[in-house]
Tab-separated table of C-alpha atoms and ligand atoms in Angstrom:
chain	number	residue	atom	x	y	z
A	224	UNK	CA	0.000	0.000	0.000
A	225	UNK	CA	2.856	2.395	0.882
A	226	UNK	CA	3.836	3.099	-2.744
A	227	UNK	CA	0.294	4.336	-3.477
A	228	UNK	CA	0.462	6.870	-0.632
A	229	UNK	CA	2.230	10.249	-0.451
A	230	UNK	CA	5.812	10.048	0.883
A	231	UNK	CA	4.956	12.007	4.033
A	232	UNK	CA	2.155	9.574	4.962
A	233	UNK	CA	2.171	8.539	8.602
A	234	UNK	CA	-0.365	7.113	11.010
A	235	UNK	CA	-1.289	7.892	14.593
A	236	UNK	CA	-3.509	5.235	16.183
A	237	UNK	CA	-4.052	3.909	12.669
A	238	UNK	CA	-5.419	7.263	11.460
A	239	UNK	CA	-3.752	8.801	8.413
A	240	UNK	CA	-1.705	11.984	8.345
A	241	UNK	CA	-0.086	13.694	5.383
A	242	UNK	CA	2.571	16.392	5.658
A	243	UNK	CA	2.288	16.002	9.417
A	244	UNK	CA	-1.408	16.975	9.456
A	245	UNK	CA	-4.235	14.586	10.382
A	246	UNK	CA	-6.624	14.012	7.489
A	247	UNK	CA	-9.599	14.454	9.821
A	248	UNK	CA	-8.251	17.853	10.819
A	249	UNK	CA	-7.987	18.876	7.146
A	250	UNK	CA	-11.553	17.702	6.543
A	251	UNK	CA	-12.823	19.670	9.549
A	252	UNK	CA	-10.955	22.816	8.569
A	253	UNK	CA	-11.520	22.911	4.803
A	254	UNK	CA	-14.608	20.739	4.336
A	255	UNK	CA	-15.016	17.786	1.983
A	256	UNK	CA	-14.669	16.693	-0.739
A	257	UNK	CA	-11.115	17.936	-0.468
A	258	UNK	CA	-8.051	17.350	-2.624
A	259	UNK	CA	-4.927	17.117	-0.463
A	260	UNK	CA	-1.520	17.416	-2.115
A	261	UNK	CA	1.700	16.480	-0.320
A	262	UNK	CA	4.277	19.066	-1.361
A	263	UNK	CA	7.194	16.957	-0.218
A	264	UNK	CA	5.963	14.102	-2.429
A	265	UNK	CA	5.825	16.462	-5.385
A	266	UNK	CA	9.340	17.716	-4.740
A	267	UNK	CA	10.554	14.163	-4.328
A	268	UNK	CA	9.148	13.225	-7.740
A	269	UNK	CA	10.606	16.301	-9.427
A	270	UNK	CA	14.003	15.503	-7.897
A	271	UNK	CA	13.841	11.853	-8.932
A	272	UNK	CA	13.036	12.795	-12.530
A	273	UNK	CA	15.916	15.296	-12.579
A	274	UNK	CA	18.334	12.752	-11.138
A	275	UNK	CA	17.213	10.157	-13.700
A	276	UNK	CA	17.327	12.423	-16.751
A	277	UNK	CA	20.183	14.822	-15.933
A	278	UNK	CA	20.517	18.583	-15.991
A	279	UNK	CA	20.188	19.014	-19.760
A	280	UNK	CA	16.890	17.186	-20.321
A	281	UNK	CA	13.827	19.321	-20.931
A	282	UNK	CA	11.681	18.028	-18.082
A	283	UNK	CA	8.193	19.231	-18.889
A	284	UNK	CA	5.214	18.789	-16.604
A	285	UNK	CA	1.994	17.900	-18.464
A	286	UNK	CA	-0.371	20.497	-17.057
A	287	UNK	CA	-3.479	18.547	-18.043
A	288	UNK	CA	-2.888	16.142	-15.150
A	289	UNK	CA	-3.446	18.868	-12.542
A	290	UNK	CA	-2.666	22.547	-12.652
A	291	UNK	CA	-2.835	25.417	-10.192
A	292	UNK	CA	-0.760	28.519	-9.540
A	293	UNK	CA	1.050	27.065	-6.520
A	294	UNK	CA	2.217	24.055	-8.530
A	295	UNK	CA	3.329	26.199	-11.482
A	296	UNK	CA	5.526	28.277	-9.127
A	297	UNK	CA	7.075	25.122	-7.706
A	298	UNK	CA	7.795	23.821	-11.225
A	299	UNK	CA	9.442	27.108	-12.145
A	300	UNK	CA	11.640	27.002	-9.041
A	301	UNK	CA	12.730	23.469	-9.933
A	302	UNK	CA	13.614	24.419	-13.520
A	303	UNK	CA	10.814	22.484	-15.211
A	304	UNK	CA	8.944	23.393	-18.378
A	305	UNK	CA	5.146	23.128	-18.599
A	306	UNK	CA	3.036	21.716	-21.407
A	307	UNK	CA	-0.360	23.321	-21.930
A	308	UNK	CA	-3.147	22.444	-24.276
A	309	UNK	CA	-5.625	25.339	-24.209
A	310	UNK	CA	-5.986	29.070	-23.784
A	311	UNK	CA	-7.185	28.427	-20.229
A	312	UNK	CA	-4.086	26.480	-19.209
A	313	UNK	CA	-1.942	29.060	-20.996
A	314	UNK	CA	-3.597	31.840	-19.019
A	315	UNK	CA	-3.131	29.999	-15.738
A	316	UNK	CA	0.633	29.576	-16.214
A	317	UNK	CA	0.964	33.148	-17.507
A	318	UNK	CA	-0.788	34.578	-14.454
A	319	UNK	CA	1.398	32.444	-12.201
A	320	UNK	CA	4.343	34.371	-13.655
A	321	UNK	CA	5.784	31.365	-15.485
A	322	UNK	CA	8.214	32.339	-18.276
A	323	UNK	CA	6.622	31.900	-21.709
A	324	UNK	CA	9.842	30.490	-23.172
A	325	UNK	CA	9.444	27.442	-20.896
A	326	UNK	CA	5.951	26.635	-22.161
A	327	UNK	CA	5.135	24.025	-24.810
A	328	UNK	CA	1.758	24.440	-26.487
A	329	UNK	CA	0.028	21.273	-27.665
A	330	UNK	CA	-3.413	20.611	-29.072
A	331	UNK	CA	-5.084	18.994	-32.047
A	332	UNK	CA	-7.660	21.793	-32.455
A	333	UNK	CA	-5.953	25.015	-31.445
A	334	UNK	CA	-8.001	28.109	-32.208
A	335	UNK	CA	-6.648	31.209	-33.915
A	336	UNK	CA	-7.096	33.072	-30.634
A	337	UNK	CA	-5.079	30.453	-28.730
A	338	UNK	CA	-2.233	30.635	-31.240
A	339	UNK	CA	-2.265	34.421	-31.034
A	340	UNK	CA	-2.192	34.377	-27.234
A	341	UNK	CA	0.657	31.877	-27.283
A	342	UNK	CA	2.722	34.031	-29.626
A	343	UNK	CA	1.953	37.218	-27.682
A	344	UNK	CA	2.994	35.458	-24.449
A	345	UNK	CA	6.224	34.310	-26.087
A	346	UNK	CA	5.842	30.546	-25.669
A	347	UNK	CA	9.019	28.645	-26.431
A	348	UNK	CA	7.609	25.780	-28.463
A	349	UNK	CA	4.457	24.897	-30.351
A	350	UNK	CA	3.726	21.330	-31.397
A	351	UNK	CA	2.164	21.161	-34.853
A	352	UNK	CA	-0.563	18.536	-34.989
A	353	UNK	CA	-1.695	18.820	-38.620
A	354	UNK	CA	-0.334	20.311	-41.860
A	355	UNK	CA	-2.716	23.333	-42.025
A	356	UNK	CA	-1.478	24.569	-38.687
A	357	UNK	CA	1.583	26.108	-40.293
A	358	UNK	CA	-0.688	28.544	-42.150
A	359	UNK	CA	-2.755	29.107	-38.993
A	360	UNK	CA	0.449	30.082	-37.229
A	361	UNK	CA	1.515	32.459	-39.971
A	362	UNK	CA	-1.854	34.234	-39.721
A	363	UNK	CA	-1.668	34.324	-35.918
A	364	UNK	CA	1.826	35.848	-35.980
A	365	UNK	CA	0.659	38.512	-38.452
A	366	UNK	CA	-2.388	39.305	-36.303
A	367	UNK	CA	-0.267	39.681	-33.165
A	368	UNK	CA	2.332	41.725	-35.005
A	369	UNK	CA	5.068	40.342	-32.769
A	370	UNK	CA	8.425	39.276	-34.068
A	371	UNK	CA	8.399	36.279	-31.716
A	372	UNK	CA	8.475	32.946	-33.505
A	373	UNK	CA	8.137	29.900	-31.227
A	374	UNK	CA	10.184	26.863	-32.175
A	375	UNK	CA	8.075	24.257	-33.941
A	376	UNK	CA	7.890	20.528	-33.323
A	377	UNK	CA	5.945	18.069	-35.458
A	378	UNK	CA	3.689	15.580	-33.709
A	379	UNK	CA	4.074	12.099	-35.166
A	380	UNK	CA	1.532	9.327	-35.139
A	381	UNK	CA	3.681	6.211	-35.349
A	382	UNK	CA	2.719	2.601	-35.748
A	383	UNK	CA	3.007	1.373	-32.171
A	384	UNK	CA	0.518	-0.459	-29.998
A	385	UNK	CA	0.755	0.695	-26.368
A	386	UNK	CA	-0.699	-1.733	-23.855
A	387	UNK	CA	-3.026	0.625	-22.015
A	388	UNK	CA	-6.684	1.620	-21.856
A	389	UNK	CA	-7.984	2.316	-25.365
A	390	UNK	CA	-9.178	5.774	-24.330
A	391	UNK	CA	-5.681	6.939	-23.433
A	392	UNK	CA	-3.792	5.341	-26.344
A	393	UNK	CA	-2.687	8.126	-28.674
A	394	UNK	CA	-0.731	6.411	-31.463
A	395	UNK	CA	-1.583	3.719	-33.952
A	396	UNK	CA	-4.618	2.945	-36.069
A	397	UNK	CA	-7.840	4.669	-35.041
A	398	UNK	CA	-6.164	7.535	-33.169
A	399	UNK	CA	-6.434	11.130	-34.289
A	400	UNK	CA	-3.328	12.895	-32.999
A	401	UNK	CA	-0.400	14.102	-35.059
A	402	UNK	CA	0.648	13.126	-38.565
A	403	UNK	CA	1.887	9.975	-40.190
A	404	UNK	CA	5.651	10.058	-40.790
A	405	UNK	CA	5.152	10.626	-44.524
A	406	UNK	CA	2.820	13.603	-44.050
A	407	UNK	CA	5.088	14.987	-41.314
A	408	UNK	CA	8.107	14.657	-43.617
A	409	UNK	CA	6.447	16.811	-46.264
A	410	UNK	CA	5.504	19.403	-43.619
A	411	UNK	CA	9.117	19.391	-42.379
A	412	UNK	CA	10.396	20.112	-45.873
A	413	UNK	CA	7.819	22.850	-46.352
A	414	UNK	CA	8.721	24.626	-43.107
A	415	UNK	CA	12.453	24.286	-43.735
A	416	UNK	CA	12.047	25.484	-47.334
A	417	UNK	CA	10.080	28.592	-46.357
A	418	UNK	CA	12.670	29.502	-43.722
A	419	UNK	CA	10.179	31.587	-41.758
A	420	UNK	CA	9.956	29.347	-38.672
A	421	UNK	CA	12.559	27.261	-36.902
A	422	UNK	CA	11.632	23.616	-36.981
A	423	UNK	CA	13.445	22.219	-33.962
A	424	UNK	CA	12.108	18.739	-33.507
A	425	UNK	CA	9.496	16.045	-33.215
A	426	UNK	CA	7.003	14.966	-30.617
A	427	UNK	CA	5.537	11.532	-29.921
A	428	UNK	CA	3.150	10.861	-27.058
A	429	UNK	CA	2.151	7.218	-27.347
A	430	UNK	CA	-0.369	7.111	-24.516
A	431	UNK	CA	-0.860	7.251	-20.778
A	432	UNK	CA	-0.579	4.825	-17.827
A	433	UNK	CA	2.074	2.786	-19.650
A	434	UNK	CA	3.757	0.135	-17.553
A	435	UNK	CA	5.963	-1.600	-20.092
A	436	UNK	CA	9.296	0.229	-20.518
A	437	UNK	CA	9.857	-1.450	-23.898
A	438	UNK	CA	7.230	0.850	-25.408
A	439	UNK	CA	9.301	3.882	-24.391
A	440	UNK	CA	12.375	2.458	-26.143
A	441	UNK	CA	10.299	2.045	-29.301
A	442	UNK	CA	9.051	5.631	-29.103
A	443	UNK	CA	12.640	6.903	-28.903
A	444	UNK	CA	13.664	4.774	-31.878
A	445	UNK	CA	10.713	5.985	-33.944
A	446	UNK	CA	11.581	9.616	-33.251
A	447	UNK	CA	15.240	9.187	-34.260
A	448	UNK	CA	14.327	7.161	-37.352
A	449	UNK	CA	12.033	9.966	-38.465
A	450	UNK	CA	14.463	12.845	-37.936
A	451	UNK	CA	17.693	11.254	-39.178
A	452	UNK	CA	16.911	11.271	-42.925
A	453	UNK	CA	15.480	14.814	-42.640
A	454	UNK	CA	18.239	16.181	-40.423
A	455	UNK	CA	18.862	19.180	-42.683
A	456	UNK	CA	15.307	20.409	-42.069
A	457	UNK	CA	16.105	20.806	-38.344
A	458	UNK	CA	18.719	23.507	-37.797
A	459	UNK	CA	20.866	23.166	-34.665
A	460	UNK	CA	20.051	20.962	-31.715
A	461	UNK	CA	17.103	18.641	-32.362
A	462	UNK	CA	14.288	18.512	-29.806
A	463	UNK	CA	13.255	14.899	-29.271
A	464	UNK	CA	10.057	15.337	-27.284
A	465	UNK	CA	9.002	11.822	-26.355
A	466	UNK	CA	5.802	12.750	-24.532
A	467	UNK	CA	4.628	11.452	-21.186
A	468	UNK	CA	2.867	8.259	-20.247
A	469	UNK	CA	4.749	6.704	-17.346
A	470	UNK	CA	2.250	4.830	-15.183
A	471	UNK	CA	1.403	5.572	-11.551
A	472	UNK	CA	0.420	2.863	-9.043
A	473	UNK	CA	-3.220	2.939	-7.921
A	474	UNK	CA	-3.669	-0.300	-6.002
A	475	UNK	CA	-1.607	-2.068	-3.370
A	476	UNK	CA	0.894	-4.392	-5.005
A	477	UNK	CA	0.796	-2.610	-8.368
A	478	UNK	CA	4.307	-2.225	-9.792
A	479	UNK	CA	5.297	0.555	-12.178
A	480	UNK	CA	8.690	1.605	-13.575
A	481	UNK	CA	10.603	4.295	-11.665
A	482	UNK	CA	11.701	7.545	-13.344
A	483	UNK	CA	15.164	5.974	-13.611
A	484	UNK	CA	13.835	2.867	-15.370
A	485	UNK	CA	11.829	5.161	-17.636
A	486	UNK	CA	14.952	7.205	-18.505
A	487	UNK	CA	16.932	4.007	-19.090
A	488	UNK	CA	14.256	2.637	-21.406
A	489	UNK	CA	14.322	5.806	-23.491
A	490	UNK	CA	18.127	5.653	-23.563
A	491	UNK	CA	17.987	2.066	-24.840
A	492	UNK	CA	15.927	3.314	-27.784
A	493	UNK	CA	18.238	6.259	-28.413
A	494	UNK	CA	21.277	3.973	-28.355
A	495	UNK	CA	19.650	1.317	-30.492
A	496	UNK	CA	18.778	3.880	-33.155
A	497	UNK	CA	22.266	5.397	-32.912
A	498	UNK	CA	20.853	8.835	-32.096
A	499	UNK	CA	24.174	10.497	-31.390
A	500	UNK	CA	25.825	9.485	-34.636
A	501	UNK	CA	22.772	10.076	-36.819
A	502	UNK	CA	21.451	13.304	-35.265
A	503	UNK	CA	24.478	14.981	-33.728
A	504	UNK	CA	23.281	17.415	-31.064
A	505	UNK	CA	19.867	16.618	-29.641
A	506	UNK	CA	17.911	17.492	-26.514
A	507	UNK	CA	15.659	14.958	-24.838
A	508	UNK	CA	12.299	16.290	-23.667
A	509	UNK	CA	9.760	14.279	-21.659
A	510	UNK	CA	6.308	15.338	-20.500
A	511	UNK	CA	5.267	13.327	-17.454
A	512	UNK	CA	2.007	14.300	-15.779
A	513	UNK	CA	0.432	11.390	-13.924
A	514	UNK	CA	3.714	9.940	-12.640
A	515	UNK	CA	4.581	13.296	-11.040
A	516	UNK	CA	1.326	14.135	-9.303
A	517	UNK	CA	-0.962	11.080	-8.984
A	518	UNK	CA	0.410	9.722	-5.717
A	519	UNK	CA	1.101	13.158	-4.221
A	520	UNK	CA	-2.643	13.615	-3.962
A	521	UNK	CA	-5.545	12.076	-2.161
A	522	UNK	CA	-9.224	12.967	-1.917
A	523	UNK	CA	-11.167	13.199	1.330
A	524	UNK	CA	-14.902	12.552	1.511
A	525	UNK	CA	-17.366	12.490	4.383
A	526	UNK	CA	-19.784	9.577	4.656
A	527	UNK	CA	-23.376	10.816	4.508
A	528	UNK	CA	-25.209	7.490	4.544
A	529	UNK	CA	-24.609	3.831	5.363
A	530	UNK	CA	-27.225	1.443	4.106
A	531	UNK	CA	-27.883	-2.194	3.360
A	532	UNK	CA	-28.335	-3.064	-0.298
A	533	UNK	CA	-30.782	-5.742	-1.336
A	534	UNK	CA	-28.630	-8.853	-1.588
A	535	UNK	CA	-25.497	-6.838	-2.331
A	536	UNK	CA	-23.908	-6.015	1.014
A	537	UNK	CA	-23.657	-2.525	2.362
A	538	UNK	CA	-23.054	0.851	0.758
A	539	UNK	CA	-21.365	3.955	2.082
A	540	UNK	CA	-22.521	7.082	0.262
A	541	UNK	CA	-20.123	10.034	0.342
A	542	UNK	CA	-20.441	13.724	-0.425
A	543	UNK	CA	-18.634	13.617	-3.803
A	544	UNK	CA	-17.997	11.147	-6.600
A	545	UNK	CA	-18.550	11.431	-10.324
A	546	UNK	CA	-18.313	15.231	-10.324
A	547	UNK	CA	-14.922	15.385	-8.610
A	548	UNK	CA	-13.557	12.087	-9.994
A	549	UNK	CA	-14.979	10.771	-13.271
A	550	UNK	CA	-12.170	8.217	-13.705
A	551	UNK	CA	-13.987	5.130	-12.375
A	552	UNK	CA	-16.846	5.805	-14.785
A	553	UNK	CA	-14.666	6.749	-17.735
A	554	UNK	CA	-11.870	4.216	-17.501
A	555	UNK	CA	-12.988	1.713	-14.875
A	556	UNK	CA	-10.282	3.149	-12.611
A	557	UNK	CA	-9.797	1.333	-9.320
A	558	UNK	CA	-8.654	2.929	-6.045
A	559	UNK	CA	-7.784	2.017	-2.481
A	560	UNK	CA	-10.048	3.442	0.240
A	561	UNK	CA	-8.990	4.236	3.812
A	562	UNK	CA	-11.019	5.333	6.802
A	563	UNK	CA	-9.204	8.389	8.160
A	564	UNK	CA	-11.454	8.697	11.205
A	565	UNK	CA	-11.486	5.238	12.663
A	566	UNK	CA	-7.993	3.906	12.499
A	567	UNK	CA	-8.122	0.161	12.955
A	568	UNK	CA	-11.684	0.066	14.249
A	569	UNK	CA	-13.782	-3.108	14.297
A	570	UNK	CA	-13.117	-6.220	12.243
A	571	UNK	CA	-12.949	-5.247	8.560
A	572	UNK	CA	-15.920	-5.617	6.227
A	573	UNK	CA	-16.463	-5.009	2.567
A	574	UNK	CA	-18.443	-1.928	1.523
A	575	UNK	CA	-19.474	-0.489	-1.783
A	576	UNK	CA	-18.342	3.156	-1.648
A	577	UNK	CA	-20.648	5.209	-3.827
A	578	UNK	CA	-20.844	8.852	-4.815
A	579	UNK	CA	-23.725	11.265	-4.461
A	580	UNK	CA	-24.682	11.494	-8.115
A	581	UNK	CA	-27.847	10.246	-9.736
A	582	UNK	CA	-26.518	7.256	-11.627
A	583	UNK	CA	-25.589	3.702	-10.781
A	584	UNK	CA	-22.148	4.123	-12.332
A	585	UNK	CA	-21.127	6.548	-9.596
A	586	UNK	CA	-19.132	3.962	-7.657
A	587	UNK	CA	-15.816	5.051	-6.177
A	588	UNK	CA	-14.905	1.535	-5.048
A	589	UNK	CA	-17.108	-1.535	-5.572
A	590	UNK	CA	-15.633	-3.512	-2.651
A	591	UNK	CA	-13.559	-1.491	-0.199
A	592	UNK	CA	-12.336	-3.229	2.940
A	593	UNK	CA	-12.948	-0.882	5.892
A	594	UNK	CA	-13.446	-1.190	9.649
A	595	UNK	CA	-16.827	-2.748	10.380
A	596	UNK	CA	-17.841	0.180	12.581
A	597	UNK	CA	-17.323	2.695	9.750
A	598	UNK	CA	-20.136	5.198	10.219
A	599	UNK	CA	-21.858	8.305	8.959
A	600	UNK	CA	-19.609	11.315	9.558
A	601	UNK	CA	-16.356	9.351	9.095
A	602	UNK	CA	-13.818	10.733	6.642
A	603	UNK	CA	-12.703	8.429	3.830
A	604	UNK	CA	-9.427	8.991	1.980
A	605	UNK	CA	-8.837	7.876	-1.613
A	606	UNK	CA	-5.106	7.831	-2.405
A	607	UNK	CA	-3.660	8.163	-5.906
A	608	UNK	CA	-6.106	10.880	-6.911
A	609	UNK	CA	-3.649	13.682	-7.668
A	610	UNK	CA	-3.752	13.237	-11.457
A	611	UNK	CA	-6.684	13.677	-13.843
A	612	UNK	CA	-9.161	13.988	-10.984
A	613	UNK	CA	-9.432	17.652	-9.973
A	614	UNK	CA	-8.408	18.485	-13.553
A	615	UNK	CA	-11.384	16.523	-14.912
A	616	UNK	CA	-13.917	17.550	-12.309
A	617	UNK	CA	-17.291	18.930	-13.379
A	618	UNK	CA	-20.270	20.644	-11.794
A	619	UNK	CA	-22.671	17.796	-12.448
A	620	UNK	CA	-25.843	17.885	-10.333
A	621	UNK	CA	-24.988	21.422	-9.250
A	622	UNK	CA	-22.098	20.269	-7.092
A	623	UNK	CA	-19.219	22.759	-7.036
A	624	UNK	CA	-15.655	21.627	-7.518
A	625	UNK	CA	-13.641	20.813	-4.365
A	626	UNK	CA	-10.956	22.878	-2.693
A	627	UNK	CA	-7.278	21.932	-2.974
A	628	UNK	CA	-4.851	22.167	-0.067
A	629	UNK	CA	-1.084	21.723	-0.111
A	630	UNK	CA	0.394	20.259	3.064
A	631	UNK	CA	3.951	20.076	4.371
A	632	UNK	CA	5.793	20.168	7.701
A	633	UNK	CA	2.656	20.217	9.792
A	634	UNK	CA	1.018	23.101	7.910
A	635	UNK	CA	-1.773	23.221	5.341
A	636	UNK	CA	-2.474	26.017	2.869
A	637	UNK	CA	-5.535	26.249	0.696
A	638	UNK	CA	-4.337	26.836	-2.870
A	639	UNK	CA	-7.684	26.524	-4.681
A	640	UNK	CA	-10.864	27.410	-2.828
A	641	UNK	CA	-14.056	25.409	-3.056
A	642	UNK	CA	-16.559	26.519	-5.703
A	643	UNK	CA	-19.584	28.242	-4.197
A	644	UNK	CA	-23.139	28.285	-5.502
A	645	UNK	CA	-22.402	31.809	-6.738
A	646	UNK	CA	-19.485	30.478	-8.786
A	647	UNK	CA	-21.782	27.810	-10.200
A	648	UNK	CA	-24.411	30.325	-11.218
A	649	UNK	CA	-22.162	33.207	-12.256
A	650	UNK	CA	-22.521	32.574	-16.011
A	651	UNK	CA	-26.292	32.158	-16.038
A	652	UNK	CA	-27.391	35.556	-17.309
A	653	UNK	CA	-31.043	35.036	-16.446
A	654	UNK	CA	-30.599	34.687	-12.701
A	655	UNK	CA	-29.842	38.214	-11.559
A	656	UNK	CA	-27.931	39.197	-8.450
A	657	UNK	CA	-27.762	36.697	-5.646
A	658	UNK	CA	-30.207	37.332	-2.815
A	659	UNK	CA	-29.393	35.240	0.228
A	660	UNK	CA	-32.100	32.614	0.630
A	661	UNK	CA	-33.907	32.666	3.976
A	662	UNK	CA	-31.844	30.719	6.441
A	663	UNK	CA	-28.880	30.541	4.080
A	664	UNK	CA	-25.452	31.361	5.374
A	665	UNK	CA	-24.333	34.861	4.312
A	666	UNK	CA	-22.352	34.947	1.069
A	667	UNK	CA	-19.043	36.773	1.225
A	668	UNK	CA	-18.888	39.939	-0.852
A	669	UNK	CA	-15.868	38.626	-2.766
A	670	UNK	CA	-17.798	35.575	-3.938
A	671	UNK	CA	-20.654	37.610	-5.413
A	672	UNK	CA	-20.226	38.413	-9.053
A	673	UNK	CA	-22.219	41.149	-10.745
A	674	UNK	CA	-24.597	39.676	-13.258
A	675	UNK	CA	-26.232	41.084	-16.351
A	676	UNK	CA	-29.928	41.982	-16.595
A	677	UNK	CA	-32.386	39.079	-16.837
B	179	LLP	N1	1.939	14.849	-23.370
B	179	LLP	C1	0.826	14.801	-24.114
B	179	LLP	C2	0.830	15.360	-25.459
B	179	LLP	C3	-0.336	14.218	-23.597
B	179	LLP	O1	-1.447	14.171	-24.330
B	179	LLP	C4	-0.333	13.696	-22.273
B	179	LLP	C5	-1.543	13.089	-21.694
B	179	LLP	C6	0.854	13.799	-21.530
B	179	LLP	C7	1.988	14.371	-22.115
B	179	LLP	C8	0.973	13.312	-20.119
B	179	LLP	O2	0.758	11.950	-20.001
B	179	LLP	P1	0.924	11.238	-18.551
B	179	LLP	O3	2.402	11.301	-18.173
B	179	LLP	O4	0.112	11.993	-17.593
B	179	LLP	O5	0.460	9.869	-18.764
B	179	LLP	N2	-7.580	11.467	-18.425
B	179	LLP	C9	-6.812	10.245	-18.587
B	179	LLP	C10	-5.403	10.520	-19.048
B	179	LLP	C11	-5.319	11.296	-20.340
B	179	LLP	C12	-3.917	11.593	-20.773
B	179	LLP	C13	-3.914	12.641	-21.824
B	179	LLP	N3	-2.654	13.023	-22.315
B	179	LLP	C14	-6.845	9.481	-17.267
B	179	LLP	O6	-7.438	9.946	-16.307
B	179	LLP	O7	-6.306	8.388	-17.183
């Protein structure tokens, strides 16, 4: 179980603590559902990646896994780059004061406005997903009127078959990202021929939650094999951006490669394809998301109901679920569940832990083993929920998104506040200004947004 939990995890009387703070205390202070992120775990992961890849590698955090200002500042301090995929993510890193030159912009459907904002911000690299994007970029640069020209990378769709969930496989037949090597080769020649933009490299992201290191070696080989015959199209040092995808452990006993094994697997591919001799100077870029943040985070819920199910054991219904973590429904994701309130408690029993949403698929864990005296009001903790959970949360059933707290050395700081009803309703132009309902708690002035006429 330990490898699923944040590094600062400890227990007192069997009750969990992270960053030296009891989970029950966090729940009482900030409410639930709550996303708790262990800062020391994050730093540990960033350090392990740096040690595995060396000072020169372009370590790039995939912002889609989880993004907030506090994390962006930490990444900047540690010398990481950030990959973003939308105007919203771009704006978040910009407002956090992150240097544009350390941003990589991805996306298979970038809008003109997003390209313009990226150029105006001075992003370092843009990954071209399809041939027409070169013209889109030219128009965006003209519209912005800036002399800044981001370096360009071409996204390749190569013929590999990653062993992972079909929804997170991003190369091979049936996938819609990037270009085949032959199309990408003609785009490379076009960009090099026009001489207006610097084509610096290629990008391959084969998929996510990949456990088999051999796949990473193949990705590296495919990238080198593509660039080598076209080397003249890439002036200077070649960017070999080999994407993300390293798996994170979700369940006790689940083994995944370490950052070092990941780096070694990529190196095997680079060596096998003779990268140094065929490319000369190149820079390795990787874009891990999940493997950096997944196990730094856990989600806290409060149990609102315990009830017997007809012929199917007992259910514990909590105050979140599908809206703050759609992964069980989308990918059949499976998590551990811990009772943070009860420690060891009575003899363990199996419970179905369900969310609060109006569909039978809202099951956080179909058979969690928890103390038999687990009761309404107890706090449950779901480890491994740092990646693609808060980032994918919705407001389904009118449930606002949770708060996020960072913990370390016995202290907790709220880095994203919980969404209020006013946040939920702020874009509905027909609702008018909020009037506190009778008996409702007063709404803070800062949370009230002016709204347009009905
Ligand atoms: N680079 C690119 C271009 C990507 O599309 C992704 C993930 C990454 C890097 C980071 O991959 P990671 O190291 O996190 O595996 N929502 C899904 C995962 C979708 C991954 C999308 N792309 C889930 O919850 O499993």
